[in-house]
Each structure stands twice: as C-alpha cells, then as structure tokens.
Amino acid sequence: MAFRGTPWVDWANYWATGDAASKPAESEDKDGHLSPTGRGIDGALLDLEYQRIELIKFNLLDNSGTYKEYVEGRDGVRGPALKTWDALRLPKGHPDYDAVGGDGPQLCRGDLIRFRTPTGVCNDIKNPLMGSANQPFARNVQFEATFPDLGKNDLARNRHGDRLGLLTPDPQVISRKLFTRAQSQPDSCRDGHGLPGNSPDANCDYKKAPFFNVLAAFWIQFMTHDWFSHLVEGRNRSEMMTVGCTAQRAANVEKPLSAEEASRLGCRPGDRIDRSYFAQEGEPPTFSAMGKEHLARAYKTTNNTVTAWWDASQLYGYDDASRARVKRDPADRAKLLLVSPDRPTMIGGGMGYLPVFEPLDPINLQWSGQEATAFPDNWSIGMSFFHNVFAREHSLFVEAFWRQAAATPDADSGLRNPSRPDTAILYRDVTEDELFEVGRLVVSAQIAKIHTTEWTTQLLYDEPLYQGMNANWHGLFRGRRLVEAALEKITVNNFGKSTDAKKATQWYTVFASGPGIFGLGSRVYGDDAIFAKYDPNRTDIWSLSNPDHVNGGVNHFGSPFNFPEEFVSVYRLHALVPDLLEFREWDNDPNVVRGKIPVVDTIRGKATQAMRERGLASWALSMGRQRLGLLTLQNHPAFLQNLALPRLQSATGKIDVVALDLVRDRERGVPRFNEFRRQYGLKQLTSFDEFVDRRLPHGSPERLEQERLAGLLREVYGQHRCDASKIITSAQVNPDGTPITDCLGHPDGSIVDNIEDVDTVVGWLSEFTRPHGFAISETQFQVFILNASRRLFSDRFFTSSFRPEFYTHLGVQWVTDNGPDGTVIENGMPNGHREAVSPLKRVLLRTIPELAPELAQVVNAFDPWARDRGEYYSLEWKSRHGAESDEAFAQPR
Ligand code: HEM
C-alpha cells in the first residue's frame, strides 16, 4: 500500500510476483488460487488483462484513412466492431487487383491465400492491403498529441512553451551527457575498439543485466528487421541535415557550445544525416463527431517499408528487390541456399552457411561482403547468427518433409490448393516451390513462438509474465480441453462475430486468454463444441472453401493492423549491445574468454567474415554466456556513438546513432515522455526525482546514483516557472477531476522541472523503478502489451489458418512440438513448472549439434548459459555447477 502514491503500476507488489522472497512462508501457500501466492499471481494477471482492455479501447489510431469510421461507425455498427475497410482494398493498377475482384467486393482467393505472399497482401483475405509493405505506420496516441515540436494546438504550446525543436534540446549533448558509458580504464576500451589482436585484457565497462544474454539483444534486432523499417533500401531522403552538438543548457539557460566544450563532451558538430521520408505531410483532413473536431490522421505520416506481419520477411523478402536477394538452392528449390565454408573441416560446416552477396545482386555498396538475405541493413554478428540458424532450420524442416514423403509417398500431406480444396495433395505431389513456402510458414511460426514464450518470458522474468505470455500462445487453460474448447467457441463465434463494440473487443480479449490467441478459430465445430474437441476429426467442419473459416480467427479491434510509430520508438534498444564480445571456443574450455572482439569489427561484411572464421558454435556459446547491457541511462555503446557511415559522405563520415534515435523520434512526432505515458493510461511524473526507486534505502549507493542521474536530467532539460492557467493535456485529468496544467500539481508560479520535454527514449531509460525481472521499463511494456498481442490477433496464419491445409501435417506438428519427434520435456521443474524444452533451445540443438553439452544445462536460451537460475525467479549472478572457473562470474556488475 505504501507504494500506491508513486507513479508506477502496483501489481508488482503482490505476493509471488518477485523472487522467492516475495512468496509467503511455505505453510501459508497451500490453497491454490485462494492462497496468497494464488491471489498474487491471479491479481497481477487480472491487472494485466485490464491494461490490455483499456489499451484496445483507447489507443488504436489508424493512419491509413479508416479513423473517421472508427469514431463514427458505419451502417449502425460502431467503429471498434468493424471488420473491413475500403482503405484496405487493393488499388487499381495493383498486379492482383483483378484477382481479388477489381472494383467489386474484394476477396482474396486461390494462389493469393495459400501462403504468406511476397509483399504481405491477402493475409486478411477481406482486407487485402493490410500489413503489406509500404502501408502507413499507425499511432497509439491521439493524432493531436503527435508532433509536439510543431506547436499545432494550445495543449502542445502550453505543454512545451517554445522549448522544443528538432535539435532542441541538443540530441548529441543529450547523448554524451545521458547515454555515454563511464569507463574505469578508457585505455583498455578505446571507444569500443578494445586492444590490438582482440586481446582478452581489453575492457569496456557497461551495466549488465544478470538474467539476459547478448543473444537476446541481437534477437530483438533480428525481430525488428522483420516487423518494421522506415528506410528504403537502407537509405532515407537524399537531403542532408545537421544533428546538433551546438548548444547546451547551463544554469537553466540554453547557450552555444564552444569547440572546446564539444570536444570535451566528445560530440561532433560536423555530423550530417539524411532526412526521414514522409508519406503525407500536408494538413490532415478533419471531421466532427460527438460535438468534437477530430484529425483524420497524424500531422505527418510515414510508411512501414517492410511487411508488418510476423512473416520472417527479413529472411524471405517483402518486395521484388528483397526477394531477389534471397538465394534458393538450385539442387532443391525448397531450400535456401547454404554453402560449405571455405574451410571444409570447420566444425558445424556440414550444414553450411548462407552465401555471400554477388556483384549483380540488388544491394547497396555498404552491404557487399555480407551474407545474402532479404533485409541486409545494419548487419551485425547477431544478424549473421540468426539468419544462418534459421536458414539451417528451414533446410532441416525440408529434409524431414522429404524423408516423410519418401516413406509414405501416397499419404495425405495435409496441404491443399484453395483452387481445388477437396483434392488431397499427397506427399509425392508436393512441389519444391510449395515446400519452400510451407518452410517459410513453419519458420515464421517458430520465430513467433520463441519470441512469445521464450524471449519475452526472460525479458520480463517473473511468474505473472510467464503465465501471461504462455496464455497468449497456449491459453490459460492449457491441457484442460473442455474449458479450452468452450472458450474458443465463445470467443470466435460469439464475440468475434459480434457487432457490439464491447463484445467484439473487450470481451474478445478476455476470453481469448482461455484458449490462447495462437490457433484461434483453426477448428470449427458443427455440433456441441464442448465434446467435439475429444474427437476433432469427426466433427471439425473447418473448410478451405469457406472464407469465414479461413479468416474467422482474426480480430483487428476495429483498427487495421500495423505497428504504431510509438512502437518503433520503444524498440530503440541500442543500449543492449556491449562494446566488446567475450569470445569463447565451444571445443576448448568454454569457461575461458579467449579474446575480446569489438562489436564494431563484427558489423556489415565483417560480421560475415567473423562468422565464417570462427563458426556458429563458438559465437553461440560466446553470445549465450555474455550478459547484455541494461536499458538505463549512461549505458550506450561507445561504438554506436561514433559509427562510421561512409554512405553519408559527410565531413566526419560518422554518426552518433543514439543521438539519431532522438532525432528520428522527433522527426516522426513521437510525443515526449510524460504525455506519452498519459496517452497510454499510465501515471505522469511531476518531477525528475520521481524516477528514483523509493524502495531503495536512503543513502544506499544505488539510490545515490539514481539521485545523481535525476539531477543530471534536470541540468539537461532544465526547469521553468509554471502557469496553472495553462492546460496541457486532454488524455487524463487529475484525480479530483480538474484539468492537468503546466504546474503538474505544484503551486502556481513555482519552479517546476521540464519533465514534459523529456524525449521518450530518455524517459524510459530513466525508469529505475520496475517490476521484478523487467529488462525493460513499465512504459515500454505498456506499448508491448497492446502491440505484441495484436501481432497475433490480426494474423490469419497464427489463428484460423494455422492448419495442415497451409502448413502440412508435419508443419503443424513441428510448430506445436518445437520440432520433429514429439514434445520433449525439460528436466526438473524450472520456476515450479513442468514444461517442454524451449523452442529456441530445440532449434539450436538441431542446427548447431556441437552445443549439446552446453545446452544440456540451459532452460531458456536467452538466460546467460552458465548462470545458476537458483530458486524462483532469482536474478543473482552466480555460476552453475561446472562453470565455477568462468571469469565472467568474477565481475559482479
Ligand atoms: C551492431 C548493432 C547495430 C547497429 C550497427 C545499428 C545501427 C542502426 C542505425 C545506423 C540506425 C539508424 C537508421 C536511420 O534512422 O537512419 C538504427 C536504427 C534502429 N535500430 Fe539499430 N543498430 C544495431 C543494433 C540494434 C539493436 C540490438 C536493436 C534492438 C532492437 C536496434 C534497433 C533499432 C531500431 C528500432 C531502429 C529504428 C529503425 C527505424 O527507424 O525503422 N538496433 N540502427
């Protein structure tokens, strides 16, 4: 209760939501859901579900022209219950225009609905354009709250005065003061370049997360390349702009930065970057509804240049150019091409590596020398790692399929052609092209499963999130078939088809947690649902010829699916990356760090070289054991602040990528931190001091450090004399119902912190108060609750089309069981659960078999591999049995 006065969510204070110390004494923990533990976890899950309901209700704002209908409804149906939109029809001139019905009603059919299409059209067969490449990014905040720098309305002007601009406060100064990692031995770090010869004596300090490894950092970069990009072929507009290092605030006054001050800070006034693309920049149309004037879109919009679907487009492509970069094996076109490494004796070489780009491939100069793949930008050793692993996994699936085909050529593969839905496709008749696309479906579903049930449960390492994420995938009532079947039928048939806005959205999400989102609507029962699940073959009447079955499991909650601009912002996770990689050899005492390899020497073409020289197994071990960087202030890698980008041809040839993170968010109109939180239903902060974690004892070193950083925020962003007559937001009101003003509850005319001006990235990096085991902040998490669920809810291939007709029988089984040969159960009871061996661990065991001894002791592939996981959700940094000599455990932080 003592914590309720803070701005932070409080479910994290319930019983059993932390580590073992948060559990009641054993004797009190007997009565399941009624015990303190049961009440704590159930309470947290309820709170989380409420958060999702509220987000679905308030935070879906589509930029593609459907928002007016969302507000006004259509033909007597309220906006949130609408399911199709004219704005998502294929336009005249689109190559598939006629195939989907031209200017009549549009419905995807035939070849367009078989697999994930190259550009992402026809995932939703009734809204062909949804989620395809080059559709506008959506928003999660009121359009009026976007682009605060433009001062377009009174609220924005009242909130920020004249204090904001694209380069104000100065982004490079913020980067140097608030993002730079302090170094205890700068000569051993050398701005991230380490020591000659990759000497193990090099050292770049960084604040480390004890329960999350470097593989996890690169995993999320790998994911973002699938979900979104603002760039076109690795480029922005040709027009260049400056990026700061020209002014700083001192004693609350903005002053020009002298050359000495710039050089002391380490920033570069000569840096230049290419401006962002915009899709629409003119004044947005407006409409009035319910006595209020509304914008029909944000002040400017940008396009997502890749498919928004979780379709592994980074591996398989999203348009013609990217498809042309993907190489298929000429000997078996069902496979991606993998070649033998230059040294055939190389361990793990048997399965091969992705080939390197050739001169005629459609690429930028900066990508030459890299492995050939669809999304080559910002290539790193981690991208090389995951692209190779999943290319191998694709091949393994194909080989398993051909083996099955050889053993049972006349059996039904499960696959169907929608043009001949009643004809079984036998194993022997499956073509290489078909199997390639099936492989893509299987690999993308595995990736989604790894992300949902393995990466995220380690990112948010506590029991409520373990349960919550597993509920998203498998459902809360996993294994209780009667309950699952009943809830699935209610969700899909009643709430899914309802034209009542509340049922179609809020009730839908609550009930979907029962059976889980994955596979929703993939079975349709003609008779009594409750008993049908016991004999699904007899009564499942799902039909490929029925569009309502094929598409029946998706729900967009009245707002077409695409990621919002705000989502990109909270994925600006560059702080996760260390400067040096601690290199180990899988076959030569894994406890010894053989060298410290600068990440900057493992990017672009050098990533490919490093991968081939040292091999997947050793890189897996190295990145699997090393902790990633905490998402907090003063913890960004030096190499990204000084990244050479030759394509810019600027005076310095370099860019500070983490300053650019701020510039891009400002260019694209992401609201600043406090308004961002209010828009998402979170509590605002009223001073920088509220960032300090009140649970820490006064005077403790950690608290003192947080207080120092809060002081630094004040120095960088400043303060002003407030005016209580200025209303600053329409997103929330004060608890007593009065409007929120410039004074944020402080007395009129008092000096208040410029907390409203804090860039969102800076704000969430400053959130020291977090639920147990959260590698991200509460603000970022709030954005994920909504959008991570939507990625599943909206995708037909993860819901009603998760069927053998698309995936084949083997594919369905592979995704369900995490590979061939049935489910394999993990040893012991990790955190009290009996569970299947995790999906990424299974993938790694198959694709890099040399790792078997190391992985034998790993439960979650994203937890540092040699860490003792200890008791219930321990965050301790302690070696497991057999890794006592690993020197990483000698470094406590
Ligand atoms: C070696 C590692 C990395 C390098 C060299 C790198 C480089 C870059 C660069 C140069 C940009 C700016 C593009 C622009 O706006 O012009 C960028 C953007 C971005 N990076 Fe990274 N990055 C790395 C790792 C990561 C990681 C681990 C993440 C984690 C999620 C990440 C997430 C992002 C995001 C979300 C953007 C914005 C993309 C967009 O605007 O569409 N990056 N990165």
Short mmCIF file of C-alpha atoms in Angstrom, two decimals, residues 199-203 208 582-584 589-596 625 627 866 877 879 882-893:
data_model
loop_
_atom_site.label_atom_id
_atom_site.label_comp_id
_atom_site.label_asym_id
_atom_site.label_seq_id
_atom_site.Cartn_x
_atom_site.Cartn_y
_atom_site.Cartn_z
CA SER A 199 43.43 -9.13 -26.53
CA PRO A 200 41.38 -10.57 -23.66
CA ASP A 201 42.83 -7.80 -21.49
CA ALA A 202 40.64 -5.23 -23.22
CA ASN A 203 37.79 -3.89 -21.14
CA LYS A 208 24.88 -5.61 -17.30
CA GLU A 582 33.76 -12.02 -24.93
CA PHE A 583 34.83 -14.70 -27.34
CA ARG A 584 34.89 -18.35 -26.24
CA ASP A 589 37.10 -24.97 -22.23
CA PRO A 590 34.06 -22.74 -22.58
CA ASN A 591 34.84 -21.15 -19.22
CA VAL A 592 37.77 -19.24 -20.71
CA VAL A 593 37.39 -15.94 -22.57
CA ARG A 594 39.93 -16.24 -25.41
CA GLY A 595 39.60 -12.74 -26.74
CA LYS A 596 37.55 -9.56 -26.58
CA ARG A 625 27.12 -16.72 -21.94
CA ARG A 627 25.22 -10.58 -20.31
CA ALA A 866 26.36 -20.54 -17.32
CA TRP A 877 24.70 -13.58 -10.90
CA SER A 879 27.74 -19.68 -11.76
CA GLY A 882 30.71 -26.76 -13.90
CA ALA A 883 31.18 -23.07 -14.69
CA GLU A 884 32.81 -22.03 -11.43
CA SER A 885 36.00 -21.06 -13.22
CA ASP A 886 34.19 -18.85 -15.74
CA GLU A 887 35.80 -15.47 -15.19
CA ALA A 888 32.56 -13.63 -16.03
CA PHE A 889 31.36 -14.52 -12.55
CA ALA A 890 34.31 -12.69 -11.01
CA GLN A 891 32.78 -9.43 -12.32
CA PRO A 892 29.79 -8.72 -10.11
CA ARG A 893 28.30 -5.91 -12.21
#
